Amino acid sequence: MTIRNLDYLFKPDTIALICGGNGDSEAIIIRNLMNGGFTGPIMPVDTKRWALAGALAYRDIASLPLAPALAIIARPLKEVPVLIQQLGERGARAAVLISETRGIPQTERETLFQAILDAAEPYLLRVLGPASQGFSVPLSNLNVSLNRQSLLPGQIAFVTESGTIAQTALDIGNHYGFGFSHLIHLGDSLDVDLADILDYLAGDYRTRAILLYLENIGDARKFMSAARHAARVKPVIVLKPRRHPEEPDDAVYDAAFRRAGLLRVEDNDELLQMVEVLKAAKLLHNDRLAILGNSSSMSLLATDTLYHFGGRLAQFSEATQQGLEKLIEPNAPPNPVDLGDQADVKAYQQALDLLLADPGVDGVLVIKTPSALSDATAVADALIQRLPNQRCCVIASFPGPITGQEARRHLLERQVPTYETASGAVRAFMRIVQYKRNQSLLMETPPSLPEEFTADVAAARALIADSLASGRRYLNEYEAMQLLAAYCIPVAETRFADSPAAAAAAAADLSQPVALKIMSPDIGAKSQIGGVVRYLNTPEAVGQAAAAMLAQLHAVAPAAKFDGFALQPIIPREGAYEIALGVRSGERFGPVICFGQGGTEAEIINDMAYGLPPLNMHLAREIMAQTRLYQRLRYSLLRRADLNAVALTLVKVSQMVIDLGELVELDINPLRLNARGVVALDARVQLAPKAPAHRLAIRPYPKELEETLSPNDEKELLLRPVLPEDEPSLQALVSRASPEDLRLRFFQPIRELSHQMAAALTQIDYHREMALVAVGPGLPGKAEIYGIVNLSADPNGERAEYSIIVDRAMMRLGLGNLLMRRIIDYARRRGIGEIYGGSIAGKQTHAAIGSRAGFRHPYRSR
């Protein structure tokens, strides 16, 4: 990730336009530059013309009187590598390639792309495009684009991979008076890509929200890191086609967007509308909606939409219900509140006062359909009068292109999200709910694990190595159960037999009813060929069933390989659920974790949710909550389920993915679940030669940084990277610090570490940040923290800010010095050239730590 030299791209003081390609494009660009109000020099380079739009043209780049900060290249792509080199030598640091790539063979295109990158690299010259239609930054009077309309200034940035979508957004924005801080068309993203732009816009104070239109993602880890960072700072709303060819399953994108805290919408109109809707998001804490209107039909349609998106009707307090009784028909349901088509402004006022004050209401939808007995504008004004100091989200639907137009104008002027249809208003409300839930994933502190587990990674790797060495890409069921057991996942006792006779002998040893399963790497669903038989009570029955299975396998699939039989004792169901979980390929996002309905009809029921590893308990529960099955598991009173056991199993599977690069797919089905926990009855494991180290879209916990410390002879500490679960322990560490120490560290007087501040220190992205903690014994969240050192690098990875907190009881034992040396070593390995910052160890202690660590200015801070 890097934003290096992007200021030269978006805030240039001199511009060169390299002509000689498409004359129409050049004319549009220079007209836009001049009409946009750019005040710096505009220098055309043209071998055929003396001037362009009144600006003197130069014969070549070397003839330019000034070094151009930005160059716009409109020449054919094959000429670009030489031009980039000449521009770099002349002092340019950014270029926009308008050059088209269509019609160029793929191999030639790749060669040209690499040549462009090689030419730009020595000069750190940033390249936007090729095939970009440029960009506009109205607040800087900069229009470097092929757009024929000018852009209104605003606080919303729009980044798109489609030129036509950009043109459409511009047209819609101009029509409704909707302004932008940036409108950027990425083109082919040869150098400057979506992640770079997200990092840049996250730090731009003029940009309040970011809109994205994307069709594919090149570097998933880079995108996820930048998106998670940007979404913590400001709303990021994304529009992506759901069935784009040659892309991963759309459910994987949904999982990635949720994990990054982004809000996904369905169409271009909604993309722009959601910016205004999210202004109301700060007032929303849950999904309980009150619907108030003068049409029972409209209210019912709104209710249908609410249920479709998983929302809830608010349950009113007794006082609210009593107040509404005189406004609605007797025996009418309290919500939706139907005032009747005779309702006047006074009725709306009385109902609004009740609903806005009810603590059980998170949002109020006000519907006012056309009526001859009341004025829609008067109702809108009554709503506006109640906006100051209101405690919940308000959204409105005033249908009617003529009768509701003036009322909608009044509401929109006061930034009340307003829609012509009630269904559209409810969908907007649920988008706010979804956005808030996605944001909570970035900030919610996960609980500690309910139990400690230590995986036998060596045993797991030995199983995989033996399988790959013998040329097998699948573990048989016996090996698969051993793999699960190595990660402390409860499994049914499984015996292996290589023949019907051996199966009968194993059954005799078990001395109880068994299930018999045939093992073949060539058969995906054993039950479909009669390869599973349960409730075999005698060894003789087992032997006969095994012989019949083997004959059936040879008859149905003569070429299928026979790996043996697996025997398991019958485990009574006792009201247990059968669920499925495991690992699937997310293609460029790497492996993804899945959870859903299990059993033989799992594919037909199709109730499966996905999430990106690594997982903690909170993220595991979030994956589960995406399924219909979860509601049954959560609320069933007669068939209780240990949901913590399921979440912990997902965490264990996530750790398996992190540790075992050869693991391609894992299907645990069924995983039997009841109130006592889980037990795996069957598993299927697919392997491949070890994948690249960066196959995960989110960098996992760097376990290699763990080490044992002994600051004194009495106390042994563990030095490890911080985890989100550490938040309460970190808050406890800060609570032991003096007020002066806290002021020195946080540059403001604080009494305690808030959740938001603690989350920023513990819920870090290991791809761009690091924090090491020295902890005592115990699980994360329960182990005491004695010191923490944080390192946060800039997007260019050149400089990083550090901070260090040391328990006062440990200051004289050298813990602060040790923490500093470890974080400096880490910074060197990352290639960071400079670190700076401060501590709460006090000025003198900090100076001593800095001197021993080699700092020239040991108390240099912000």
mmCIF file of N, CA, C and O in Angstrom, residues 557-641:
data_model
loop_
_atom_site.group_PDB
_atom_site.id
_atom_site.type_symbol
_atom_site.label_atom_id
_atom_site.label_comp_id
_atom_site.label_asym_id
_atom_site.label_seq_id
_atom_site.Cartn_x
_atom_site.Cartn_y
_atom_site.Cartn_z
ATOM 1 N N ALA A 557 -18.539 -47.673 -9.722
ATOM 2 C CA ALA A 557 -17.364 -46.891 -10.142
ATOM 3 C C ALA A 557 -16.146 -47.811 -10.196
ATOM 4 O O ALA A 557 -15.332 -47.849 -9.259
ATOM 5 N N PRO A 558 -16.024 -48.581 -11.259
ATOM 6 C CA PRO A 558 -14.946 -49.586 -11.333
ATOM 7 C C PRO A 558 -13.548 -48.987 -11.188
ATOM 8 O O PRO A 558 -12.643 -49.655 -10.684
ATOM 9 N N ALA A 559 -13.378 -47.744 -11.623
ATOM 10 C CA ALA A 559 -12.050 -47.136 -11.571
ATOM 11 C C ALA A 559 -11.763 -46.472 -10.231
ATOM 12 O O ALA A 559 -10.636 -45.999 -10.004
ATOM 13 N N ALA A 560 -12.764 -46.419 -9.344
ATOM 14 C CA ALA A 560 -12.582 -45.726 -8.062
ATOM 15 C C ALA A 560 -11.609 -46.488 -7.183
ATOM 16 O O ALA A 560 -11.641 -47.719 -7.094
ATOM 17 N N LYS A 561 -10.759 -45.739 -6.514
ATOM 18 C CA LYS A 561 -9.778 -46.336 -5.618
ATOM 19 C C LYS A 561 -10.422 -46.647 -4.278
ATOM 20 O O LYS A 561 -11.204 -45.870 -3.750
ATOM 21 N N PHE A 562 -10.084 -47.800 -3.712
ATOM 22 C CA PHE A 562 -10.607 -48.221 -2.411
ATOM 23 C C PHE A 562 -9.528 -47.991 -1.358
ATOM 24 O O PHE A 562 -8.421 -48.526 -1.434
ATOM 25 N N ASP A 563 -9.871 -47.139 -0.339
ATOM 26 C CA ASP A 563 -8.905 -46.811 0.708
ATOM 27 C C ASP A 563 -9.151 -47.550 2.014
ATOM 28 O O ASP A 563 -8.360 -47.421 2.949
ATOM 29 N N GLY A 564 -10.251 -48.299 2.098
ATOM 30 C CA GLY A 564 -10.552 -49.016 3.328
ATOM 31 C C GLY A 564 -11.910 -48.629 3.885
ATOM 32 O O GLY A 564 -12.733 -48.003 3.212
ATOM 33 N N PHE A 565 -12.131 -49.037 5.140
ATOM 34 C CA PHE A 565 -13.389 -48.748 5.823
ATOM 35 C C PHE A 565 -13.107 -47.956 7.096
ATOM 36 O O PHE A 565 -12.049 -48.095 7.710
ATOM 37 N N ALA A 566 -14.090 -47.136 7.482
ATOM 38 C CA ALA A 566 -14.047 -46.438 8.765
ATOM 39 C C ALA A 566 -15.235 -46.892 9.594
ATOM 40 O O ALA A 566 -16.359 -46.978 9.088
ATOM 41 N N LEU A 567 -14.981 -47.212 10.854
ATOM 42 C CA LEU A 567 -16.036 -47.635 11.765
ATOM 43 C C LEU A 567 -16.115 -46.643 12.913
ATOM 44 O O LEU A 567 -15.092 -46.227 13.466
ATOM 45 N N GLN A 568 -17.359 -46.332 13.299
ATOM 46 C CA GLN A 568 -17.582 -45.414 14.417
ATOM 47 C C GLN A 568 -18.713 -45.943 15.281
ATOM 48 O O GLN A 568 -19.722 -46.437 14.750
ATOM 49 N N PRO A 569 -18.585 -45.853 16.606
ATOM 50 C CA PRO A 569 -19.710 -46.224 17.475
ATOM 51 C C PRO A 569 -20.905 -45.322 17.190
ATOM 52 O O PRO A 569 -20.740 -44.138 16.897
ATOM 53 N N ILE A 570 -22.085 -45.869 17.284
ATOM 54 C CA ILE A 570 -23.292 -45.070 17.099
ATOM 55 C C ILE A 570 -23.443 -44.108 18.272
ATOM 56 O O ILE A 570 -23.399 -44.510 19.441
ATOM 57 N N ILE A 571 -23.589 -42.815 17.946
ATOM 58 C CA ILE A 571 -23.794 -41.791 18.966
ATOM 59 C C ILE A 571 -25.261 -41.379 18.930
ATOM 60 O O ILE A 571 -25.746 -40.903 17.899
ATOM 61 N N PRO A 572 -25.999 -41.583 20.014
ATOM 62 C CA PRO A 572 -27.430 -41.227 20.003
ATOM 63 C C PRO A 572 -27.638 -39.753 19.661
ATOM 64 O O PRO A 572 -26.872 -38.888 20.077
ATOM 65 N N ARG A 573 -28.693 -39.503 18.896
ATOM 66 C CA ARG A 573 -28.968 -38.126 18.478
ATOM 67 C C ARG A 573 -29.444 -37.279 19.645
ATOM 68 O O ARG A 573 -28.994 -36.156 19.837
ATOM 69 N N GLU A 574 -30.397 -37.765 20.415
ATOM 70 C CA GLU A 574 -30.922 -37.044 21.576
ATOM 71 C C GLU A 574 -31.251 -35.595 21.235
ATOM 72 O O GLU A 574 -30.849 -34.654 21.908
ATOM 73 N N GLY A 575 -31.988 -35.410 20.152
ATOM 74 C CA GLY A 575 -32.416 -34.064 19.768
ATOM 75 C C GLY A 575 -31.320 -33.196 19.199
ATOM 76 O O GLY A 575 -31.464 -31.970 19.160
ATOM 77 N N ALA A 576 -30.227 -33.812 18.755
ATOM 78 C CA ALA A 576 -29.093 -33.029 18.254
ATOM 79 C C ALA A 576 -29.389 -32.479 16.860
ATOM 80 O O ALA A 576 -30.177 -33.036 16.099
ATOM 81 N N TYR A 577 -28.735 -31.376 16.557
ATOM 82 C CA TYR A 577 -28.773 -30.796 15.215
ATOM 83 C C TYR A 577 -27.609 -31.357 14.401
ATOM 84 O O TYR A 577 -26.553 -31.714 14.946
ATOM 85 N N GLU A 578 -27.773 -31.376 13.100
ATOM 86 C CA GLU A 578 -26.672 -31.715 12.204
ATOM 87 C C GLU A 578 -26.306 -30.476 11.414
ATOM 88 O O GLU A 578 -27.121 -29.950 10.652
ATOM 89 N N ILE A 579 -25.122 -29.977 11.649
ATOM 90 C CA ILE A 579 -24.656 -28.779 10.962
ATOM 91 C C ILE A 579 -23.432 -29.126 10.131
ATOM 92 O O ILE A 579 -22.866 -30.221 10.236
ATOM 93 N N ALA A 580 -23.039 -28.198 9.301
ATOM 94 C CA ALA A 580 -21.854 -28.372 8.453
ATOM 95 C C ALA A 580 -20.985 -27.129 8.603
ATOM 96 O O ALA A 580 -21.493 -26.007 8.672
ATOM 97 N N LEU A 581 -19.693 -27.331 8.657
ATOM 98 C CA LEU A 581 -18.761 -26.198 8.613
ATOM 99 C C LEU A 581 -17.454 -26.678 8.013
ATOM 100 O O LEU A 581 -17.202 -27.877 7.893
ATOM 101 N N GLY A 582 -16.647 -25.732 7.598
ATOM 102 C CA GLY A 582 -15.394 -26.128 6.973
ATOM 103 C C GLY A 582 -14.721 -24.982 6.255
ATOM 104 O O GLY A 582 -14.859 -23.811 6.634
ATOM 105 N N VAL A 583 -14.046 -25.318 5.190
ATOM 106 C CA VAL A 583 -13.236 -24.368 4.438
ATOM 107 C C VAL A 583 -13.544 -24.536 2.957
ATOM 108 O O VAL A 583 -13.645 -25.663 2.456
ATOM 109 N N ARG A 584 -13.715 -23.410 2.267
ATOM 110 C CA ARG A 584 -13.886 -23.400 0.821
ATOM 111 C C ARG A 584 -12.850 -22.463 0.204
ATOM 112 O O ARG A 584 -12.271 -21.617 0.888
ATOM 113 N N SER A 585 -12.673 -22.571 -1.081
ATOM 114 C CA SER A 585 -11.783 -21.647 -1.776
ATOM 115 C C SER A 585 -12.517 -20.345 -2.062
ATOM 116 O O SER A 585 -13.614 -20.338 -2.620
ATOM 117 N N GLY A 586 -11.903 -19.243 -1.657
ATOM 118 C CA GLY A 586 -12.429 -17.925 -2.000
ATOM 119 C C GLY A 586 -11.658 -17.314 -3.143
ATOM 120 O O GLY A 586 -11.709 -16.095 -3.339
ATOM 121 N N GLU A 587 -10.923 -18.159 -3.873
ATOM 122 C CA GLU A 587 -10.089 -17.751 -4.996
ATOM 123 C C GLU A 587 -9.122 -16.647 -4.572
ATOM 124 O O GLU A 587 -8.307 -16.860 -3.683
ATOM 125 N N ARG A 588 -9.195 -15.471 -5.150
ATOM 126 C CA ARG A 588 -8.183 -14.459 -4.844
ATOM 127 C C ARG A 588 -8.241 -13.985 -3.394
ATOM 128 O O ARG A 588 -7.281 -13.410 -2.882
ATOM 129 N N PHE A 589 -9.354 -14.224 -2.697
ATOM 130 C CA PHE A 589 -9.439 -13.897 -1.276
ATOM 131 C C PHE A 589 -8.846 -14.998 -0.408
ATOM 132 O O PHE A 589 -8.836 -14.879 0.816
ATOM 133 N N GLY A 590 -8.375 -16.076 -1.037
ATOM 134 C CA GLY A 590 -7.836 -17.179 -0.270
ATOM 135 C C GLY A 590 -8.943 -18.032 0.317
ATOM 136 O O GLY A 590 -10.122 -17.880 -0.015
ATOM 137 N N PRO A 591 -8.593 -18.942 1.218
ATOM 138 C CA PRO A 591 -9.617 -19.805 1.820
ATOM 139 C C PRO A 591 -10.592 -19.005 2.669
ATOM 140 O O PRO A 591 -10.218 -18.023 3.313
ATOM 141 N N VAL A 592 -11.851 -19.433 2.662
ATOM 142 C CA VAL A 592 -12.882 -18.813 3.489
ATOM 143 C C VAL A 592 -13.515 -19.887 4.365
ATOM 144 O O VAL A 592 -13.572 -21.061 3.995
ATOM 145 N N ILE A 593 -13.983 -19.471 5.527
ATOM 146 C CA ILE A 593 -14.640 -20.372 6.470
ATOM 147 C C ILE A 593 -16.139 -20.375 6.186
ATOM 148 O O ILE A 593 -16.724 -19.318 5.924
ATOM 149 N N CYS A 594 -16.756 -21.559 6.226
ATOM 150 C CA CYS A 594 -18.199 -21.639 5.953
ATOM 151 C C CYS A 594 -18.913 -22.353 7.092
ATOM 152 O O CYS A 594 -18.330 -23.159 7.816
ATOM 153 N N PHE A 595 -20.190 -22.023 7.233
ATOM 154 C CA PHE A 595 -21.035 -22.604 8.279
ATOM 155 C C PHE A 595 -22.460 -22.658 7.762
ATOM 156 O O PHE A 595 -22.915 -21.734 7.069
ATOM 157 N N GLY A 596 -23.175 -23.740 8.089
ATOM 158 C CA GLY A 596 -24.574 -23.796 7.689
ATOM 159 C C GLY A 596 -25.222 -25.119 8.018
ATOM 160 O O GLY A 596 -24.732 -25.909 8.832
ATOM 161 N N GLN A 597 -26.351 -25.359 7.365
ATOM 162 C CA GLN A 597 -27.132 -26.570 7.568
ATOM 163 C C GLN A 597 -26.332 -27.782 7.112
ATOM 164 O O GLN A 597 -25.726 -27.776 6.043
ATOM 165 N N GLY A 598 -26.342 -28.833 7.916
ATOM 166 C CA GLY A 598 -25.642 -30.058 7.548
ATOM 167 C C GLY A 598 -26.597 -31.166 7.177
ATOM 168 O O GLY A 598 -27.794 -30.946 6.973
ATOM 169 N N GLY A 599 -26.070 -32.386 7.091
ATOM 170 C CA GLY A 599 -26.884 -33.529 6.726
ATOM 171 C C GLY A 599 -26.865 -33.789 5.239
ATOM 172 O O GLY A 599 -26.229 -33.078 4.454
ATOM 173 N N THR A 600 -27.584 -34.807 4.816
ATOM 174 C CA THR A 600 -27.576 -35.220 3.414
ATOM 175 C C THR A 600 -28.282 -34.237 2.497
ATOM 176 O O THR A 600 -28.064 -34.253 1.289
ATOM 177 N N GLU A 601 -29.134 -33.355 3.054
ATOM 178 C CA GLU A 601 -29.879 -32.406 2.225
ATOM 179 C C GLU A 601 -29.326 -30.989 2.331
ATOM 180 O O GLU A 601 -30.003 -30.015 2.025
ATOM 181 N N ALA A 602 -28.073 -30.874 2.773
ATOM 182 C CA ALA A 602 -27.488 -29.547 2.973
ATOM 183 C C ALA A 602 -27.458 -28.732 1.694
ATOM 184 O O ALA A 602 -27.763 -27.534 1.695
ATOM 185 N N GLU A 603 -27.102 -29.370 0.572
ATOM 186 C CA GLU A 603 -27.018 -28.624 -0.690
ATOM 187 C C GLU A 603 -28.390 -28.163 -1.151
ATOM 188 O O GLU A 603 -28.531 -27.085 -1.735
ATOM 189 N N ILE A 604 -29.421 -28.954 -0.902
ATOM 190 C CA ILE A 604 -30.780 -28.576 -1.319
ATOM 191 C C ILE A 604 -31.289 -27.422 -0.468
ATOM 192 O O ILE A 604 -31.880 -26.462 -0.978
ATOM 193 N N ILE A 605 -31.045 -27.473 0.832
ATOM 194 C CA ILE A 605 -31.508 -26.412 1.736
ATOM 195 C C ILE A 605 -30.761 -25.117 1.460
ATOM 196 O O ILE A 605 -31.315 -24.019 1.538
ATOM 197 N N ASN A 606 -29.467 -25.236 1.129
ATOM 198 C CA ASN A 606 -28.649 -24.086 0.699
ATOM 199 C C ASN A 606 -28.712 -22.939 1.712
ATOM 200 O O ASN A 606 -29.098 -21.818 1.400
ATOM 201 N N ASP A 607 -28.319 -23.248 2.919
ATOM 202 C CA ASP A 607 -28.275 -22.232 3.979
ATOM 203 C C ASP A 607 -26.846 -22.189 4.513
ATOM 204 O O ASP A 607 -26.521 -22.823 5.518
ATOM 205 N N MET A 608 -25.984 -21.454 3.824
ATOM 206 C CA MET A 608 -24.559 -21.434 4.133
ATOM 207 C C MET A 608 -24.068 -19.989 4.177
ATOM 208 O O MET A 608 -24.471 -19.158 3.365
ATOM 209 N N ALA A 609 -23.209 -19.686 5.135
ATOM 210 C CA ALA A 609 -22.610 -18.359 5.266
ATOM 211 C C ALA A 609 -21.097 -18.497 5.283
ATOM 212 O O ALA A 609 -20.555 -19.550 5.636
ATOM 213 N N TYR A 610 -20.419 -17.378 4.914
ATOM 214 C CA TYR A 610 -18.966 -17.404 4.756
ATOM 215 C C TYR A 610 -18.330 -16.269 5.554
ATOM 216 O O TYR A 610 -18.936 -15.222 5.797
ATOM 217 N N GLY A 611 -17.080 -16.481 5.923
ATOM 218 C CA GLY A 611 -16.304 -15.457 6.594
ATOM 219 C C GLY A 611 -14.831 -15.656 6.303
ATOM 220 O O GLY A 611 -14.382 -16.765 5.993
ATOM 221 N N LEU A 612 -14.081 -14.574 6.399
ATOM 222 C CA LEU A 612 -12.649 -14.624 6.113
ATOM 223 C C LEU A 612 -11.874 -14.905 7.397
ATOM 224 O O LEU A 612 -12.141 -14.295 8.428
ATOM 225 N N PRO A 613 -10.918 -15.833 7.337
ATOM 226 C CA PRO A 613 -10.031 -15.995 8.487
ATOM 227 C C PRO A 613 -9.031 -14.855 8.522
ATOM 228 O O PRO A 613 -8.822 -14.190 7.506
ATOM 229 N N PRO A 614 -8.435 -14.592 9.698
ATOM 230 C CA PRO A 614 -8.583 -15.312 10.973
ATOM 231 C C PRO A 614 -9.856 -14.912 11.707
ATOM 232 O O PRO A 614 -10.389 -13.827 11.495
ATOM 233 N N LEU A 615 -10.306 -15.809 12.589
ATOM 234 C CA LEU A 615 -11.541 -15.584 13.341
ATOM 235 C C LEU A 615 -11.263 -15.528 14.831
ATOM 236 O O LEU A 615 -10.314 -16.139 15.323
ATOM 237 N N ASN A 616 -12.106 -14.784 15.542
ATOM 238 C CA ASN A 616 -12.203 -14.897 16.989
ATOM 239 C C ASN A 616 -13.647 -15.293 17.303
ATOM 240 O O ASN A 616 -14.454 -15.523 16.396
ATOM 241 N N MET A 617 -13.995 -15.362 18.581
ATOM 242 C CA MET A 617 -15.329 -15.833 18.940
ATOM 243 C C MET A 617 -16.424 -14.917 18.405
ATOM 244 O O MET A 617 -17.468 -15.379 17.930
ATOM 245 N N HIS A 618 -16.182 -13.620 18.447
ATOM 246 C CA HIS A 618 -17.205 -12.692 17.968
ATOM 247 C C HIS A 618 -17.400 -12.830 16.456
ATOM 248 O O HIS A 618 -18.538 -12.877 15.965
ATOM 249 N N LEU A 619 -16.320 -12.906 15.704
ATOM 250 C CA LEU A 619 -16.429 -13.035 14.254
ATOM 251 C C LEU A 619 -17.048 -14.371 13.866
ATOM 252 O O LEU A 619 -17.789 -14.456 12.882
ATOM 253 N N ALA A 620 -16.760 -15.410 14.643
ATOM 254 C CA ALA A 620 -17.374 -16.708 14.368
ATOM 255 C C ALA A 620 -18.889 -16.643 14.550
ATOM 256 O O ALA A 620 -19.657 -17.167 13.729
ATOM 257 N N ARG A 621 -19.333 -15.972 15.628
ATOM 258 C CA ARG A 621 -20.779 -15.844 15.841
ATOM 259 C C ARG A 621 -21.413 -14.996 14.741
ATOM 260 O O ARG A 621 -22.564 -15.230 14.357
ATOM 261 N N GLU A 622 -20.673 -14.030 14.217
ATOM 262 C CA GLU A 622 -21.215 -13.188 13.150
ATOM 263 C C GLU A 622 -21.459 -14.023 11.894
ATOM 264 O O GLU A 622 -22.462 -13.830 11.195
ATOM 265 N N ILE A 623 -20.564 -14.947 11.580
ATOM 266 C CA ILE A 623 -20.784 -15.835 10.435
ATOM 267 C C ILE A 623 -22.042 -16.665 10.667
ATOM 268 O O ILE A 623 -22.909 -16.790 9.785
ATOM 269 N N MET A 624 -22.162 -17.244 11.846
ATOM 270 C CA MET A 624 -23.325 -18.067 12.158
ATOM 271 C C MET A 624 -24.621 -17.282 12.014
ATOM 272 O O MET A 624 -25.636 -17.802 11.533
ATOM 273 N N ALA A 625 -24.600 -16.012 12.422
ATOM 274 C CA ALA A 625 -25.812 -15.191 12.416
ATOM 275 C C ALA A 625 -26.316 -14.893 11.014
ATOM 276 O O ALA A 625 -27.459 -14.429 10.861
ATOM 277 N N GLN A 626 -25.509 -15.134 9.995
ATOM 278 C CA GLN A 626 -25.945 -14.878 8.630
ATOM 279 C C GLN A 626 -26.883 -15.956 8.094
ATOM 280 O O GLN A 626 -27.462 -15.800 7.031
ATOM 281 N N THR A 627 -27.040 -17.057 8.809
ATOM 282 C CA THR A 627 -27.842 -18.182 8.314
ATOM 283 C C THR A 627 -29.230 -18.215 8.945
ATOM 284 O O THR A 627 -29.457 -17.670 10.031
ATOM 285 N N ARG A 628 -30.145 -18.880 8.268
ATOM 286 C CA ARG A 628 -31.475 -19.118 8.835
ATOM 287 C C ARG A 628 -31.383 -20.116 9.990
ATOM 288 O O ARG A 628 -32.128 -20.030 10.970
ATOM 289 N N LEU A 629 -30.467 -21.049 9.865
ATOM 290 C CA LEU A 629 -30.288 -22.073 10.894
ATOM 291 C C LEU A 629 -29.986 -21.458 12.254
ATOM 292 O O LEU A 629 -30.435 -21.959 13.294
ATOM 293 N N TYR A 630 -29.260 -20.361 12.262
ATOM 294 C CA TYR A 630 -28.828 -19.756 13.524
ATOM 295 C C TYR A 630 -30.011 -19.364 14.391
ATOM 296 O O TYR A 630 -29.959 -19.483 15.620
ATOM 297 N N GLN A 631 -31.065 -18.880 13.763
ATOM 298 C CA GLN A 631 -32.237 -18.485 14.540
ATOM 299 C C GLN A 631 -32.852 -19.681 15.258
ATOM 300 O O GLN A 631 -33.294 -19.568 16.401
ATOM 301 N N ARG A 632 -32.868 -20.845 14.608
ATOM 302 C CA ARG A 632 -33.370 -22.061 15.255
ATOM 303 C C ARG A 632 -32.468 -22.455 16.413
ATOM 304 O O ARG A 632 -32.920 -22.807 17.499
ATOM 305 N N LEU A 633 -31.166 -22.395 16.178
ATOM 306 C CA LEU A 633 -30.222 -22.795 17.222
ATOM 307 C C LEU A 633 -30.285 -21.852 18.415
ATOM 308 O O LEU A 633 -30.140 -22.277 19.560
ATOM 309 N N ARG A 634 -30.523 -20.585 18.143
ATOM 310 C CA ARG A 634 -30.453 -19.576 19.197
ATOM 311 C C ARG A 634 -31.703 -19.542 20.070
ATOM 312 O O ARG A 634 -31.614 -19.322 21.285
ATOM 313 N N TYR A 635 -32.861 -19.765 19.469
ATOM 314 C CA TYR A 635 -34.100 -19.517 20.190
ATOM 315 C C TYR A 635 -34.884 -20.781 20.542
ATOM 316 O O TYR A 635 -35.930 -20.691 21.180
ATOM 317 N N SER A 636 -34.417 -21.945 20.120
ATOM 318 C CA SER A 636 -35.145 -23.169 20.441
ATOM 319 C C SER A 636 -35.053 -23.460 21.938
ATOM 320 O O SER A 636 -33.961 -23.500 22.510
ATOM 321 N N LEU A 637 -36.184 -23.664 22.588
ATOM 322 C CA LEU A 637 -36.209 -23.948 24.017
ATOM 323 C C LEU A 637 -36.133 -25.440 24.303
ATOM 324 O O LEU A 637 -35.612 -25.864 25.343
ATOM 325 N N LEU A 638 -36.656 -26.258 23.393
ATOM 326 C CA LEU A 638 -36.687 -27.698 23.622
ATOM 327 C C LEU A 638 -35.402 -28.384 23.155
ATOM 328 O O LEU A 638 -34.991 -29.379 23.740
ATOM 329 N N ARG A 639 -34.784 -27.850 22.100
ATOM 330 C CA ARG A 639 -33.543 -28.449 21.582
ATOM 331 C C ARG A 639 -32.429 -27.414 21.721
ATOM 332 O O ARG A 639 -32.046 -26.750 20.779
ATOM 333 N N ARG A 640 -31.918 -27.285 22.904
ATOM 334 C CA ARG A 640 -30.883 -26.281 23.156
ATOM 335 C C ARG A 640 -29.580 -26.703 22.495
ATOM 336 O O ARG A 640 -29.289 -27.886 22.353
ATOM 337 N N ALA A 641 -28.807 -25.694 22.117
ATOM 338 C CA ALA A 641 -27.542 -25.940 21.426
ATOM 339 C C ALA A 641 -26.445 -25.105 22.067
ATOM 340 O O ALA A 641 -26.672 -23.944 22.443
#
